[in-house]
XYZ file of C-alpha atoms in Angstrom:
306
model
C -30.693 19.898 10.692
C -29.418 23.239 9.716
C -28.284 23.212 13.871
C -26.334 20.188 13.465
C -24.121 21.736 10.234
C -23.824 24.700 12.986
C -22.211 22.312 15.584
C -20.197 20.808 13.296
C -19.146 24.502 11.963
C -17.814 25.314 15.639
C -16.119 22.039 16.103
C -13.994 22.362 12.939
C -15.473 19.761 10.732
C -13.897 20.207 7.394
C -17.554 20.373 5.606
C -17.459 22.164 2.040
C -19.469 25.557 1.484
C -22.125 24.575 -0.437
C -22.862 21.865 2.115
C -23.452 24.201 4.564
C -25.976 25.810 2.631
C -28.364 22.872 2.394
C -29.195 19.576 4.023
C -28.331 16.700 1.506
C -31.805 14.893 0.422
C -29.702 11.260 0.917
C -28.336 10.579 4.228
C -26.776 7.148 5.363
C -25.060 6.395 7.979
C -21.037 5.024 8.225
C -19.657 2.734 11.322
C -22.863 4.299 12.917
C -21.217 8.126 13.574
C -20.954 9.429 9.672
C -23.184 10.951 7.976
C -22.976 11.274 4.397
C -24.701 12.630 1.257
C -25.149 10.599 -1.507
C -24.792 11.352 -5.334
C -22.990 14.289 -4.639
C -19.389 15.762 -5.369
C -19.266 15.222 -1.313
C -20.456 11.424 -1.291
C -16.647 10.968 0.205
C -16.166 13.622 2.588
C -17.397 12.054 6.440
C -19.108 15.288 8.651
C -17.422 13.004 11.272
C -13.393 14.516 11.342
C -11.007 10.953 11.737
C -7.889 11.255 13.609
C -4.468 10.072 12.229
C -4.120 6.910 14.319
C -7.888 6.353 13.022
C -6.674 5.868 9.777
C -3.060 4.841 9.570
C -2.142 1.354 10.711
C 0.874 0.168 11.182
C 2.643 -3.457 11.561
C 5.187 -4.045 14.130
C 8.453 -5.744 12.743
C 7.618 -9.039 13.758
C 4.385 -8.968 13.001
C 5.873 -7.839 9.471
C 7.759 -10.926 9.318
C 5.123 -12.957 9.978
C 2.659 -11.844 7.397
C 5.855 -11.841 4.519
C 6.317 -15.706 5.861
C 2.674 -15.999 5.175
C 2.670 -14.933 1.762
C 5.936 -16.488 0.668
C 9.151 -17.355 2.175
C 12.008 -16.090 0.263
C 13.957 -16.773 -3.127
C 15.617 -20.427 -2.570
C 14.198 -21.486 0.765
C 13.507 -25.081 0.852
C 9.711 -26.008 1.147
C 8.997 -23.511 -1.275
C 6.506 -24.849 -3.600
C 3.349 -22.800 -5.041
C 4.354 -20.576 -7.488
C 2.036 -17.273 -6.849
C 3.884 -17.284 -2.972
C 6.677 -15.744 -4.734
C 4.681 -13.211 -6.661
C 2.523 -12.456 -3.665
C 5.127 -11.948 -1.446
C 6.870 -9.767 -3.782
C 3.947 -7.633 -4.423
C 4.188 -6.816 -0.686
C 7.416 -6.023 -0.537
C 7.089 -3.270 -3.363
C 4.432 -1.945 -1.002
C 6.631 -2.301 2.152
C 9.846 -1.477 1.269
C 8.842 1.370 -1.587
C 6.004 3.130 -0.139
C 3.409 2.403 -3.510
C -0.065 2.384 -3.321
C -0.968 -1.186 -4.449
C -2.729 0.371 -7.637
C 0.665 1.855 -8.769
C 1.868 -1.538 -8.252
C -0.935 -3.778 -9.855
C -2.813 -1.167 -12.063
C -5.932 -0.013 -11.912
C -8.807 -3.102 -12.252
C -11.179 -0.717 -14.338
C -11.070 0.987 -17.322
C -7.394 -0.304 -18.374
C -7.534 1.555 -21.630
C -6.615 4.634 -19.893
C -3.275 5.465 -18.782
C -3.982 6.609 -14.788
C -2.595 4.125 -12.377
C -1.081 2.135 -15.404
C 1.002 0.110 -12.448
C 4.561 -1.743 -13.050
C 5.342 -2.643 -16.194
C 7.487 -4.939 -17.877
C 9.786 -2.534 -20.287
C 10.594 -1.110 -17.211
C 12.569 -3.561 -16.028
C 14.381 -4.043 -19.307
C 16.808 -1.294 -19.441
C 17.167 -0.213 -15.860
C 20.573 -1.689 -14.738
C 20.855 -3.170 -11.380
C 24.056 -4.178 -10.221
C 23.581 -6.856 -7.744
C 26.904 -6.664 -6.024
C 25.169 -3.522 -4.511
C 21.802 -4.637 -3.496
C 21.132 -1.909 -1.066
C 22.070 0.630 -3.335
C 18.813 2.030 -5.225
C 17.885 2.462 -9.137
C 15.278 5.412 -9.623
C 11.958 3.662 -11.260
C 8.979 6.126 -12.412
C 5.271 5.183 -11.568
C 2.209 6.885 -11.623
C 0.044 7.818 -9.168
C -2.977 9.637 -8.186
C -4.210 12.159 -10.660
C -2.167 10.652 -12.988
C 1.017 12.477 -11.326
C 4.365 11.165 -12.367
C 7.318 10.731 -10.018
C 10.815 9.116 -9.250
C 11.056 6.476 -6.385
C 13.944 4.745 -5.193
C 13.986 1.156 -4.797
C 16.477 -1.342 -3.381
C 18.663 -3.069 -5.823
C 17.772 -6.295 -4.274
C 14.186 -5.846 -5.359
C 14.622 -4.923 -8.627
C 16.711 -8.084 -9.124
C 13.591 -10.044 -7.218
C 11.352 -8.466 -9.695
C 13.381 -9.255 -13.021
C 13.554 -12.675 -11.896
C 9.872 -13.482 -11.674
C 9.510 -11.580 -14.793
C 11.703 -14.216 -16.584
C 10.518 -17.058 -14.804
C 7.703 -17.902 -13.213
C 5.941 -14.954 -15.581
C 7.106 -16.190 -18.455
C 5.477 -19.293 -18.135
C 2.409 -18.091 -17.318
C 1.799 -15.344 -20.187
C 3.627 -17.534 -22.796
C 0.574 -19.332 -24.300
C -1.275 -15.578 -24.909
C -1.326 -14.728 -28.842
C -0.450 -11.025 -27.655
C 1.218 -10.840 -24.300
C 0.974 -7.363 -22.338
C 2.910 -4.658 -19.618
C 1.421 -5.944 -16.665
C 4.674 -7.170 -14.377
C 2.124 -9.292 -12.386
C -0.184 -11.950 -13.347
C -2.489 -14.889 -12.666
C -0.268 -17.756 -12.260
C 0.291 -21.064 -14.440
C -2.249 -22.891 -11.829
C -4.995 -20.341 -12.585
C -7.916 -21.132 -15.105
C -6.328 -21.073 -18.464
C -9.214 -18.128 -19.242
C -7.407 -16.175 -16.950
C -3.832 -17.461 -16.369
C -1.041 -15.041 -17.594
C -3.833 -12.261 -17.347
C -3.103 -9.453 -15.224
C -3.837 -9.982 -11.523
C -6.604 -7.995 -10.378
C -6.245 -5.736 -7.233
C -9.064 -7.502 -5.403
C -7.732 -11.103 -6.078
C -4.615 -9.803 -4.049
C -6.484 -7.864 -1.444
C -8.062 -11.712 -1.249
C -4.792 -13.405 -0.865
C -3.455 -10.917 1.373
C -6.689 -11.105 4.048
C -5.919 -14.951 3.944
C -2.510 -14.492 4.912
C -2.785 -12.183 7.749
C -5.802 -14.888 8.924
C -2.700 -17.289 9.001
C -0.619 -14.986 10.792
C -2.983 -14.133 13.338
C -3.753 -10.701 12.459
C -7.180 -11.255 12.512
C -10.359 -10.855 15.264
C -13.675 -12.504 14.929
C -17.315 -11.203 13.211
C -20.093 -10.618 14.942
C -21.576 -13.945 14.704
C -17.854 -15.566 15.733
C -18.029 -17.864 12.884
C -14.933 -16.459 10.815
C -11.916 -14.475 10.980
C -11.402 -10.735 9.250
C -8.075 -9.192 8.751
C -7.590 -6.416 10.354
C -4.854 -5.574 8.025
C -4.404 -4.534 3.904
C -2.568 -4.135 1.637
C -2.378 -0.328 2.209
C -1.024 -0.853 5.617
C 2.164 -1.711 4.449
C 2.548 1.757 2.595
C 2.145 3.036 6.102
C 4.392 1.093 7.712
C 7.152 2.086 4.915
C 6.797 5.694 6.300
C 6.617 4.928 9.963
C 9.980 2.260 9.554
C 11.724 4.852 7.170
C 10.724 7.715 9.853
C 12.398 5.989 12.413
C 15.554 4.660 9.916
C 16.531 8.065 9.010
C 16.142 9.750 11.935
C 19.272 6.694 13.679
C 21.288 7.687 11.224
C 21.324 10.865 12.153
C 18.549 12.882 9.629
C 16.527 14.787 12.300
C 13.721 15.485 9.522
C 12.685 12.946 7.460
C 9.920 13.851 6.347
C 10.975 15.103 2.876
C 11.982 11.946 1.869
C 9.276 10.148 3.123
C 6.687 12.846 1.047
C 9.188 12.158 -2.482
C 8.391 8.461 -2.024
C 5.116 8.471 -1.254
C 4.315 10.952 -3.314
C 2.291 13.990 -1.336
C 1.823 16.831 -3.101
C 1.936 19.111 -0.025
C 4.651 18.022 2.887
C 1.692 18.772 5.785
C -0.261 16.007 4.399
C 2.665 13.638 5.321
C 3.147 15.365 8.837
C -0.342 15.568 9.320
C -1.030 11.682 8.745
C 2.152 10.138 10.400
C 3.509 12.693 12.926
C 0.943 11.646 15.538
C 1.075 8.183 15.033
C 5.411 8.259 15.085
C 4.602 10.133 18.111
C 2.203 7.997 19.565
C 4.315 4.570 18.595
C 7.755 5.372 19.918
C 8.404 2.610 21.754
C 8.701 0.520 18.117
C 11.875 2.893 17.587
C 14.513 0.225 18.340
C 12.382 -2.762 17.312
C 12.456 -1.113 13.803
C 16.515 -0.150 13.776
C 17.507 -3.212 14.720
C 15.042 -5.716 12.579
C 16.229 -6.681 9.294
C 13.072 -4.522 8.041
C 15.679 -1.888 7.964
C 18.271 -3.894 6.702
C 15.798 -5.064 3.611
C 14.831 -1.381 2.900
C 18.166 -0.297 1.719
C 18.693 2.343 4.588
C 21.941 1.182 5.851
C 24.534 -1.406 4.332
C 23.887 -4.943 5.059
């Protein structure tokens, strides 16, 4: 054993010193290449180094279009009927078009007394003035993200105004028979168990309803015993599309590094972990360049005027 932390020494593996002094007493194995200690500080780092394009997925335009159909058309368009397809489409569009992590969205499902990961909340939206003659203008919003970091992101005027909207309607309805009524901007719809309608909407009931929808738009393969579909998309891909689409945004209009922006939104600490995790991939995915200037993606994400 004490050979193989030797190998993986030599090959660059990004193992922490007092691993390399002993051989964990728990081993299991990941996707059949990781090895892994368990109950240790190190249960999450993989001996097994993952590439960029291993981790960061990205949706083409269309197939971006497709999966927003899926989880609700827009504001007005006729056949629209369930009320949660506005609220879950929205949801995705704050992870699209913003950048978020959906917990910074949502809120953390655990341990809600604390304040890390508090998500969206309704006073928010209360005093931030939109004007909606200018809906791809942006209004600075603060959210909190990993270890409990504060920071400013821009968002499009146009979502904002999507946002206060469900906030007086369709969330208003649902959260109006609660005796105290709480920050959350999202929550389980009127058609939900009255137990949990108006309650806030957990993170895994949307990672749910999003794996549903990208079944529906065919972004999907088959299990091992062929029986049923798996995504092979969630919700956390859209973050990564933001960067890729706002990568390739900028860099039409003429910014030739992007990159800043990309790590204020997003919300890297250090700019090399946003290189590090999209440069390949931009690199790799080039030929999406004009699909992405040219589809309304761009249009929707407030980089040009529409």
């Amino acid at each position: 054993m004490s050979n193989f932390y030797e190998i993986g020494k030599r090959l660059g593996w990004n193992l922490p010193y007092q691993e390399q002094q002993r051989v964990p007493k728990n081993i299991r194995f990941s996707n059949g290449f990781s090895i892994r200690p368990i109950g240790t500080e190190s249960a999450k780092m993989s001996l097994v180094p993952r590439r960029a394009l291993d981790r960061v997925r990205v949706l083409e335009p269309q197939l971006v279009k497709q999966l927003l159909n899926e989880l609700g058309p827009d504001d007005g368009k006729e056949g629209f009927q369930a009320e949660s397809r506005s609220r879950n489409r929205l949801i995705a569009e704050w992870l699209l078009y913003c950048g978020l992590r959906i917990e910074e969205v949502l809120g953390r499902d655990l341990d809600l007394t604390t304040d890390r990961h508090p998500g969206l909340t309704v006073s928010q939206f209360h005093t931030l003035p939109t004007n909606p003659k200018k809906p791809f203008d942006h209004s600075p919003i603060s959210v909190i993200g990993k270890y409990n970091k504060a920071r400013i992101i821009a968002v499009p005027n146009w979502l904002v105004l999507a946002t206060k909207e469900y906030i007086q309607g369709e969330r208003t309805q649902s959260t109006c028979h609660l005796p105290r009524n709480h920050e959350f901007v999202f929550v389980n719809g009127i058609k939900a168990h009255r137990s949990h309608r108006g309650k806030k909407l957990s993170i895994r009931r949307y990672q749910a309803i999003f794996s549903q929808a990208c079944i529906r738009a065919g972004l999907c393969r088959k299990n091992d015993d062929c029986k049923n579909s798996l995504a092979t998309h969630s919700p956390h891909d859209l973050r990564h599309t933001y960067a890729v689409m706002t990568y390739f945004a900028q860099r039409s209009i003429g910014n030739v590094e992007p990159w800043k922006l990309i790590q204020s939104q997003l919300g890297h600490s250090n700019l090399r972990t946003t290189t590090d995790t999209y440069l390949q991939f931009v690199s790799a995915y080039s030929k999406w360049e004009f699909a992405y200037q040219t589809s309304s993606t761009r249009i929707l994400a407030g980089l040009i005027d529409g």
